PDB file of C-alpha atoms in Angstrom:
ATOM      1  CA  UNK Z 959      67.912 105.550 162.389  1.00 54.00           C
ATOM      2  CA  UNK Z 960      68.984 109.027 160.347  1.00 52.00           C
ATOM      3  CA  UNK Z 961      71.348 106.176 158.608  1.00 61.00           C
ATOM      4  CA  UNK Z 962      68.695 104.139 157.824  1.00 66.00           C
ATOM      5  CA  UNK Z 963      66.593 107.051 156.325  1.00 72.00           C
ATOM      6  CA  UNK Z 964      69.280 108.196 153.621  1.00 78.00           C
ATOM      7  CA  UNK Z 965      67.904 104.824 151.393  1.00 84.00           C
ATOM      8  CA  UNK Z 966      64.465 106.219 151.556  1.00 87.00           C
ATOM      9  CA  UNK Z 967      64.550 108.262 147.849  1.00 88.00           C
ATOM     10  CA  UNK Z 968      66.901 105.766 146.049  1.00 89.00           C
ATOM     11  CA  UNK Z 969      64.252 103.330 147.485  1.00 91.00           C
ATOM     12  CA  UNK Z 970      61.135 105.284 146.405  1.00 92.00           C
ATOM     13  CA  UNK Z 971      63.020 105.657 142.693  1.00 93.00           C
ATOM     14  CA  UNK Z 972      63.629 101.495 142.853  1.00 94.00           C
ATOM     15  CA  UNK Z 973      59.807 100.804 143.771  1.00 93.00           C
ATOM     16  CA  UNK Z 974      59.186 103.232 140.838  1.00 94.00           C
ATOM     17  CA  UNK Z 975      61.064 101.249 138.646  1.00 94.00           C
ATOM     18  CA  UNK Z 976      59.521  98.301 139.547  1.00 95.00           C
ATOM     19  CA  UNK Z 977      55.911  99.155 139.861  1.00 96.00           C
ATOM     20  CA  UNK Z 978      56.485 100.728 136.159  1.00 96.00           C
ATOM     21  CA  UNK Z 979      56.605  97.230 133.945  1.00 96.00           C
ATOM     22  CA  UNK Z 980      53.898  95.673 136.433  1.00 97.00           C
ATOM     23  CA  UNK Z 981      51.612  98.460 135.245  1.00 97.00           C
ATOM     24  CA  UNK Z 982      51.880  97.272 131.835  1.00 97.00           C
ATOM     25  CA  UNK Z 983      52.012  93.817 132.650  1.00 97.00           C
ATOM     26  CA  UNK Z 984      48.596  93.975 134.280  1.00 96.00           C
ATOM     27  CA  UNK Z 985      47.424  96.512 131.311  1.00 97.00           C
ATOM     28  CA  UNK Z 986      48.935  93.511 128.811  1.00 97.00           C
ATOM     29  CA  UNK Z 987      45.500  91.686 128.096  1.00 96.00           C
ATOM     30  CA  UNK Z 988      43.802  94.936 127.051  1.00 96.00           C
ATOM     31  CA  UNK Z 989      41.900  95.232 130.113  1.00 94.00           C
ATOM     32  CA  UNK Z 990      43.147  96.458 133.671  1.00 96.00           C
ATOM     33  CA  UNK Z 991      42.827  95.140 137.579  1.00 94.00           C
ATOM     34  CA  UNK Z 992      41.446  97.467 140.317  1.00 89.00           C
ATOM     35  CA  UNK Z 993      45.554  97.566 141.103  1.00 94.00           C
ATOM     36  CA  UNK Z 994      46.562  99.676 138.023  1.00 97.00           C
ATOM     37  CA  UNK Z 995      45.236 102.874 139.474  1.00 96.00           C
ATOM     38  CA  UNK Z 996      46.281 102.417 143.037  1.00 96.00           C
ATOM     39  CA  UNK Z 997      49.963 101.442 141.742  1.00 95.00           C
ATOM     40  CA  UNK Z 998      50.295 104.491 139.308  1.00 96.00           C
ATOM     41  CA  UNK Z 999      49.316 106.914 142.356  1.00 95.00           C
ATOM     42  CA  UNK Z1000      51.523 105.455 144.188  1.00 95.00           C
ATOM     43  CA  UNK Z1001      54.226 105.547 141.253  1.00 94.00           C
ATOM     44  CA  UNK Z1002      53.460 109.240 141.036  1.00 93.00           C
ATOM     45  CA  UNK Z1003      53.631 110.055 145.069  1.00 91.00           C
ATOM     46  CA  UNK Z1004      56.944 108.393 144.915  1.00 91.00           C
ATOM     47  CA  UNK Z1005      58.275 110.808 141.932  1.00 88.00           C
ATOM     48  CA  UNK Z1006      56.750 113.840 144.292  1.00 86.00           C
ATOM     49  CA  UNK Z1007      58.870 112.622 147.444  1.00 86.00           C
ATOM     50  CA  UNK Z1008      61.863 111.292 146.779  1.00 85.00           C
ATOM     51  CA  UNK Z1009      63.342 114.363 145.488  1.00 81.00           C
ATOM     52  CA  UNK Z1010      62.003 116.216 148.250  1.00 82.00           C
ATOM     53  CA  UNK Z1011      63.009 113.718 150.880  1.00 84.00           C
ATOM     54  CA  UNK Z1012      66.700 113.672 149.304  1.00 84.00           C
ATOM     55  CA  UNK Z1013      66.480 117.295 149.501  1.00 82.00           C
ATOM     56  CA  UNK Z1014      65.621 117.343 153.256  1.00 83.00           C
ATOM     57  CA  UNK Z1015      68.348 114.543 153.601  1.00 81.00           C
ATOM     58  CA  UNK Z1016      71.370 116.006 152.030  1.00 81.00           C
ATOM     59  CA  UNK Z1017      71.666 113.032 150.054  1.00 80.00           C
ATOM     60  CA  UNK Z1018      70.460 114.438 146.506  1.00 79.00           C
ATOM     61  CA  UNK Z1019      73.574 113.729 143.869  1.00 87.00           C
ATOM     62  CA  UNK Z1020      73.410 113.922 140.604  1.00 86.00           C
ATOM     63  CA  UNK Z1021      73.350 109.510 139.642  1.00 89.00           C
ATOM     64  CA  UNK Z1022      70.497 110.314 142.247  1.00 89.00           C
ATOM     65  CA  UNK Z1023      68.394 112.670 140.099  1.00 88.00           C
ATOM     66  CA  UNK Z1024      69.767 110.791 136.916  1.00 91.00           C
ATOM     67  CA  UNK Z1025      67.912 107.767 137.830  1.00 90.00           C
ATOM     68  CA  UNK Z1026      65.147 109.432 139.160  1.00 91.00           C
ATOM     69  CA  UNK Z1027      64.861 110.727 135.482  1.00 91.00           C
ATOM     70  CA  UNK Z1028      65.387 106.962 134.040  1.00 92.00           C
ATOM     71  CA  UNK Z1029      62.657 106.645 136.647  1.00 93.00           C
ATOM     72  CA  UNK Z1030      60.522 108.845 135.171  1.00 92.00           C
ATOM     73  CA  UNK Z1031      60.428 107.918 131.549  1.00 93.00           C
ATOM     74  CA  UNK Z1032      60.326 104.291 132.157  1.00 95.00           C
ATOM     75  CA  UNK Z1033      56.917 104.962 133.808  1.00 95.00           C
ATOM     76  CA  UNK Z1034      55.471 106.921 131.367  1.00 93.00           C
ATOM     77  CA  UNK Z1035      56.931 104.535 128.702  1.00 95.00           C
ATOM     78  CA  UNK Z1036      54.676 102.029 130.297  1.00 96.00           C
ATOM     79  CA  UNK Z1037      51.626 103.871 130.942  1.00 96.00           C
ATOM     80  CA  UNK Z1038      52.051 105.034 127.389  1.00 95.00           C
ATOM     81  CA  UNK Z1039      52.198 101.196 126.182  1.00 97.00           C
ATOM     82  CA  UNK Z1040      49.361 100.342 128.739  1.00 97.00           C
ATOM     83  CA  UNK Z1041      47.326 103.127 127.098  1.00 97.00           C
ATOM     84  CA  UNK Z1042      47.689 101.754 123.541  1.00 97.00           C
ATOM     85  CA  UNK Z1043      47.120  98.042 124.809  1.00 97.00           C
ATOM     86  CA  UNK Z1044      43.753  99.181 126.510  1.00 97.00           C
ATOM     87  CA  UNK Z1045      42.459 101.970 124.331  1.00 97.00           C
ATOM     88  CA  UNK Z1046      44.235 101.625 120.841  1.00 97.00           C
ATOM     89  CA  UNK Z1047      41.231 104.056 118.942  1.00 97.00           C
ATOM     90  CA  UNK Z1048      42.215 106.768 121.971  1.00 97.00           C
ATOM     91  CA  UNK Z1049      46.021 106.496 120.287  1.00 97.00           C
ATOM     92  CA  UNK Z1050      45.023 106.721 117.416  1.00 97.00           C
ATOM     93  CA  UNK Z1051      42.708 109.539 117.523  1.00 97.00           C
ATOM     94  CA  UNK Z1052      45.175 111.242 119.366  1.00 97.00           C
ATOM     95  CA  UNK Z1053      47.836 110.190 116.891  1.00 96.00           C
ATOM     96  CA  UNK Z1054      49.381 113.414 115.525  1.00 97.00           C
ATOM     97  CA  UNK Z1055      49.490 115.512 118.932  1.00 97.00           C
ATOM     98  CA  UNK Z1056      51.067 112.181 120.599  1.00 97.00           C
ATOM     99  CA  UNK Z1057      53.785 112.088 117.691  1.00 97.00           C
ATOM    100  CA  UNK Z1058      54.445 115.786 117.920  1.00 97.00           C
ATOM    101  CA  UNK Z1059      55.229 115.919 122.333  1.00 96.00           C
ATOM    102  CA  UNK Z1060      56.939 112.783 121.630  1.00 96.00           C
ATOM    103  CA  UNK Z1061      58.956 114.258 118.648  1.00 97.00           C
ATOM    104  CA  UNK Z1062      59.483 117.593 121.500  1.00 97.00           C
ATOM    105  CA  UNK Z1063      60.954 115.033 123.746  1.00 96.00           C
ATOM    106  CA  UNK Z1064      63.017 113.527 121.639  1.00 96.00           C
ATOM    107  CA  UNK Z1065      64.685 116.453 120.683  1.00 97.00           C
ATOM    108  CA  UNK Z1066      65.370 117.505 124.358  1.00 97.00           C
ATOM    109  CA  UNK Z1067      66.920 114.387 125.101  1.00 96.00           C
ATOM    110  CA  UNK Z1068      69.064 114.524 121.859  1.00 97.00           C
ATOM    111  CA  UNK Z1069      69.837 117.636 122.500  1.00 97.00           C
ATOM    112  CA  UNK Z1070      71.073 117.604 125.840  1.00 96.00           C
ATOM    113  CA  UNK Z1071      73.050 114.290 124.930  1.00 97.00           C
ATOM    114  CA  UNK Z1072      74.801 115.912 121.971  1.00 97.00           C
ATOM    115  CA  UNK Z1073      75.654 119.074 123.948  1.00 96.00           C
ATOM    116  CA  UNK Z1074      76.708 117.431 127.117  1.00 95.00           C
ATOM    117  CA  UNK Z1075      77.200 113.659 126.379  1.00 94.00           C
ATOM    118  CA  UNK Z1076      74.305 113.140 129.508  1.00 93.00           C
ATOM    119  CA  UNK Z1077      70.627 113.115 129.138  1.00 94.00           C
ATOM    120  CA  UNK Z1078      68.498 116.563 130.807  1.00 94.00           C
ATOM    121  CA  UNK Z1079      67.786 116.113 134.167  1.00 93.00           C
ATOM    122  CA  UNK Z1080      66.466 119.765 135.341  1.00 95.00           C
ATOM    123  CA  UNK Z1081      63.049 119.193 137.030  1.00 92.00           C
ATOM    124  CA  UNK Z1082      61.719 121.986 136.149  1.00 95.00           C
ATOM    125  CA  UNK Z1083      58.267 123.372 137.653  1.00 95.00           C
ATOM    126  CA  UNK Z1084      56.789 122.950 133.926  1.00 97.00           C
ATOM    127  CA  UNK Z1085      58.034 119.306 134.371  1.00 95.00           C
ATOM    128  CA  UNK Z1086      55.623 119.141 137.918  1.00 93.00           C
ATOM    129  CA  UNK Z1087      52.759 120.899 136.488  1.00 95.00           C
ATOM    130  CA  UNK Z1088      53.287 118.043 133.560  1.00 95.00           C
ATOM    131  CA  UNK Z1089      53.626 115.095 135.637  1.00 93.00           C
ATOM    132  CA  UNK Z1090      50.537 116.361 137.388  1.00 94.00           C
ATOM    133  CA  UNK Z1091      48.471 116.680 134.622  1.00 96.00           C
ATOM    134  CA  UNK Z1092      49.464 113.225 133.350  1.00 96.00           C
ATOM    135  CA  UNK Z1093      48.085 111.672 136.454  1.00 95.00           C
ATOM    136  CA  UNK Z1094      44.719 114.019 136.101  1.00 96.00           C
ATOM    137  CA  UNK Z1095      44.460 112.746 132.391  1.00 97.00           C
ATOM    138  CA  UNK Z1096      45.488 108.659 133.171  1.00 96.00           C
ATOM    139  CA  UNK Z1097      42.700 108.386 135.946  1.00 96.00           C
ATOM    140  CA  UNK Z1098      40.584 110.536 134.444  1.00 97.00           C
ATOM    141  CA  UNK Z1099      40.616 107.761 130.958  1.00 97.00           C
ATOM    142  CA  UNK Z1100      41.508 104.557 132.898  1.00 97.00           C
ATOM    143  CA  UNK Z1101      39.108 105.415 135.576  1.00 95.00           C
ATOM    144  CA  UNK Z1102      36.674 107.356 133.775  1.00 96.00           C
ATOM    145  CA  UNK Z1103      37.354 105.973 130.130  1.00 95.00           C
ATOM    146  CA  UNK Z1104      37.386 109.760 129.305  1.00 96.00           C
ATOM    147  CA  UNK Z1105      40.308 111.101 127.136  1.00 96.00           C
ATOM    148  CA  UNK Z1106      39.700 114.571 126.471  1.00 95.00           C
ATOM    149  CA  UNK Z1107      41.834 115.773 130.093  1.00 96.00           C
ATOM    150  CA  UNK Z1108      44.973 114.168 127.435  1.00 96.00           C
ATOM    151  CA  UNK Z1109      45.256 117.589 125.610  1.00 97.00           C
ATOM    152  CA  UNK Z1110      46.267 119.342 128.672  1.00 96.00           C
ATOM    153  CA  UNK Z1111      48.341 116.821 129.507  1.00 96.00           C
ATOM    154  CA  UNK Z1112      49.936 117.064 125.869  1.00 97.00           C
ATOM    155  CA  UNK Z1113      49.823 120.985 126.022  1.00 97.00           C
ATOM    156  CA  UNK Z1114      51.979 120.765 129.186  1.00 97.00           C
ATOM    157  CA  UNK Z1115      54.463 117.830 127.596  1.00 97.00           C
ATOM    158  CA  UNK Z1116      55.107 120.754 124.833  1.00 97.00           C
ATOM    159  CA  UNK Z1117      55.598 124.028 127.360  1.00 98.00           C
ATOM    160  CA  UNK Z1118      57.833 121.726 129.270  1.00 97.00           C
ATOM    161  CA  UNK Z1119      60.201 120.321 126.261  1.00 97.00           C
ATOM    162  CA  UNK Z1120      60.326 123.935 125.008  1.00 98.00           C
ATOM    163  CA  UNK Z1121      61.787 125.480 127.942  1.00 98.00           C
ATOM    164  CA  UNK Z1122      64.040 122.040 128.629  1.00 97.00           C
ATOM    165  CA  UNK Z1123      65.625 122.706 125.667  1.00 98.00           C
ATOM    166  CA  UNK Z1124      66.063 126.523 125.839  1.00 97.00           C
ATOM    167  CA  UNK Z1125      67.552 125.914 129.645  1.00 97.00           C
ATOM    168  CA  UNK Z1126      70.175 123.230 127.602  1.00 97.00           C
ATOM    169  CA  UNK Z1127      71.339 126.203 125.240  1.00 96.00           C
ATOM    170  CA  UNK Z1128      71.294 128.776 127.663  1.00 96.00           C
ATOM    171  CA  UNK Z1129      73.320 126.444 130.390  1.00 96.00           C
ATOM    172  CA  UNK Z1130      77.353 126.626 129.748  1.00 92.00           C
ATOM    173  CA  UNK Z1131      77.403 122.515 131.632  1.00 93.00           C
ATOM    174  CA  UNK Z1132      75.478 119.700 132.642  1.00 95.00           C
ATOM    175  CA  UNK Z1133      73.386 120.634 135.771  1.00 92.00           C
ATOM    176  CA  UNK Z1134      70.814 118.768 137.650  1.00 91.00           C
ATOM    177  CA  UNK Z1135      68.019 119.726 139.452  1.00 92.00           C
ATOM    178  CA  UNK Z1136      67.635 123.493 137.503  1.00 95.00           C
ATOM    179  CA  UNK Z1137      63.879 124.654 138.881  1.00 94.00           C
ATOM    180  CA  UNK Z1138      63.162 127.080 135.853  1.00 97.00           C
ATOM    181  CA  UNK Z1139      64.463 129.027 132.502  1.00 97.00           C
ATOM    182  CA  UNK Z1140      65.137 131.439 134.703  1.00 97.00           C
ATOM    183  CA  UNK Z1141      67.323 129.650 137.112  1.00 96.00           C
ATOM    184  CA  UNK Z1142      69.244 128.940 133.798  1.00 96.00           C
ATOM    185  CA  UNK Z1143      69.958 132.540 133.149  1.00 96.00           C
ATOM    186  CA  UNK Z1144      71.484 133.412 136.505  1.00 95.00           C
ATOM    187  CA  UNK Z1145      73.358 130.338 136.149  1.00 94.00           C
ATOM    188  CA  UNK Z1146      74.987 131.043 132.736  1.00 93.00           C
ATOM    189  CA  UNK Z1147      75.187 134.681 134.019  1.00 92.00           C
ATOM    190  CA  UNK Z1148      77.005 133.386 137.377  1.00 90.00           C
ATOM    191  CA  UNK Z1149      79.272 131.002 135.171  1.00 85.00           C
ATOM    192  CA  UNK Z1150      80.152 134.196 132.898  1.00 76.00           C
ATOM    193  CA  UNK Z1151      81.416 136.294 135.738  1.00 75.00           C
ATOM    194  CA  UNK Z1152      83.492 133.547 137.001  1.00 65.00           C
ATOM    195  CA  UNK Z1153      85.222 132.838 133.626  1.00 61.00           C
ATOM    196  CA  UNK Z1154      85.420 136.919 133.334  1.00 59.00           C
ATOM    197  CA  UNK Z1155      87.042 137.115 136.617  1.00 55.00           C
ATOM    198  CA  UNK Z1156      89.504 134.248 136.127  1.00 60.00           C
ATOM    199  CA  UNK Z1157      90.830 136.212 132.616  1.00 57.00           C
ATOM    200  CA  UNK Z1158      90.904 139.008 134.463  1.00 54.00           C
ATOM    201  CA  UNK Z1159      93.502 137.427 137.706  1.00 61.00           C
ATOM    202  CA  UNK Z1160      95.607 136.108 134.889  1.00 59.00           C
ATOM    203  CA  UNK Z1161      96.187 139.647 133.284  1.00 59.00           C
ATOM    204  CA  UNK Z1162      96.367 141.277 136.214  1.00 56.00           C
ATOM    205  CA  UNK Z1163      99.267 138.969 137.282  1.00 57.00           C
ATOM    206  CA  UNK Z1164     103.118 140.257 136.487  1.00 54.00           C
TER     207      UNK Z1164
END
């Protein structure tokens, strides 16, 4: 049975994957079934458990978290195209705060890529908080057709990219699953003293 349960978060990330292009699918003729909801919830409970569950597990590796992240944008690629197929004049409204988190996460991603030839995939507590408040602001305007929840949403896109790409300078190699800037530091810091303490073996030696 404990075999059996070791397929449960690369599971959860599949069904994420999948429910993901359905979304947009149903969103496709500008209007949306009672389904769109219920499957982003359960999109979103599936981002919240699967890292925990690997966690728990043993079984979180790094191609784990990776596509987990591919996961991740794929579904908010979709409930971004959903949103502009069902309320265009909200996109457009919201046009230049939109362009600048996307610009924000853009440049983490290019970032990260150029540094360490692999895409960022930290999930962060910002990156929680952010998801969080993306699922606040798409019920709140699919279910509510009210957009104005979207700034927070957007505020917390930019506090997340910001300290994404700060962790990527600070960090000496690729890591996954970094909580915080701060878990950054003492990693850098951690790295240092092992690099300091290798030099220092090698001079010490006859």
């Amino acid at each position: 049975m404990l075999k059996k349960l070791v397929y449960v978060p690369i599971i959860l990330v599949g069904m994420r994957l999948t429910l993901a292009p359905l979304l947009l699918l149903d969103a496709w003729d500008r209007q949306i079934s009672s389904l769109f909801l219920v499957g982003y919830i359960i999109a979103v409970l599936s981002d919240i458990f699967d890292g925990v569950i690997a966690r728990r597990l043993g079984v979180s590796t790094a191609k784990l978290r990776q596509a987990d992240s591919w996961a991740d944008i794929c579904l908010y690629l979709c409930i971004a195209a959903s949103t502009w197929r069902v309320y265009p004049q909200v996109v457009i409204d919201f046009k230049v705060p939109l362009l600048i988190a996307a610009m924000a996460q853009i440049s983490l991603y290019a970032i990260g890529w150029l540094k360490f030839r692999k895409f960022p995939s930290f999930h962060t507590y910002t990156a929680k908080i952010w998801g969080l408040t993306l699922l606040v602001a798409t019920v709140r305007l699919f279910g509510f057709d009210d957009a104005n929840t979207l700034w927070l949403a957007i505020g917390m896109c930019l506090i997340n990219s910001i300290e994404e790409i700060a962790m990527t300078f600070i960090l000496t190699a690729w890591q996954c699953d970094v909580l915080s800037i701060f878990a950054a530091i003492d990693l850098r810091n951690n790295s240092l003293l092992v690099l300091q303490d290798r030099e220092e073996s090698k001079i010490a030696k006859p």
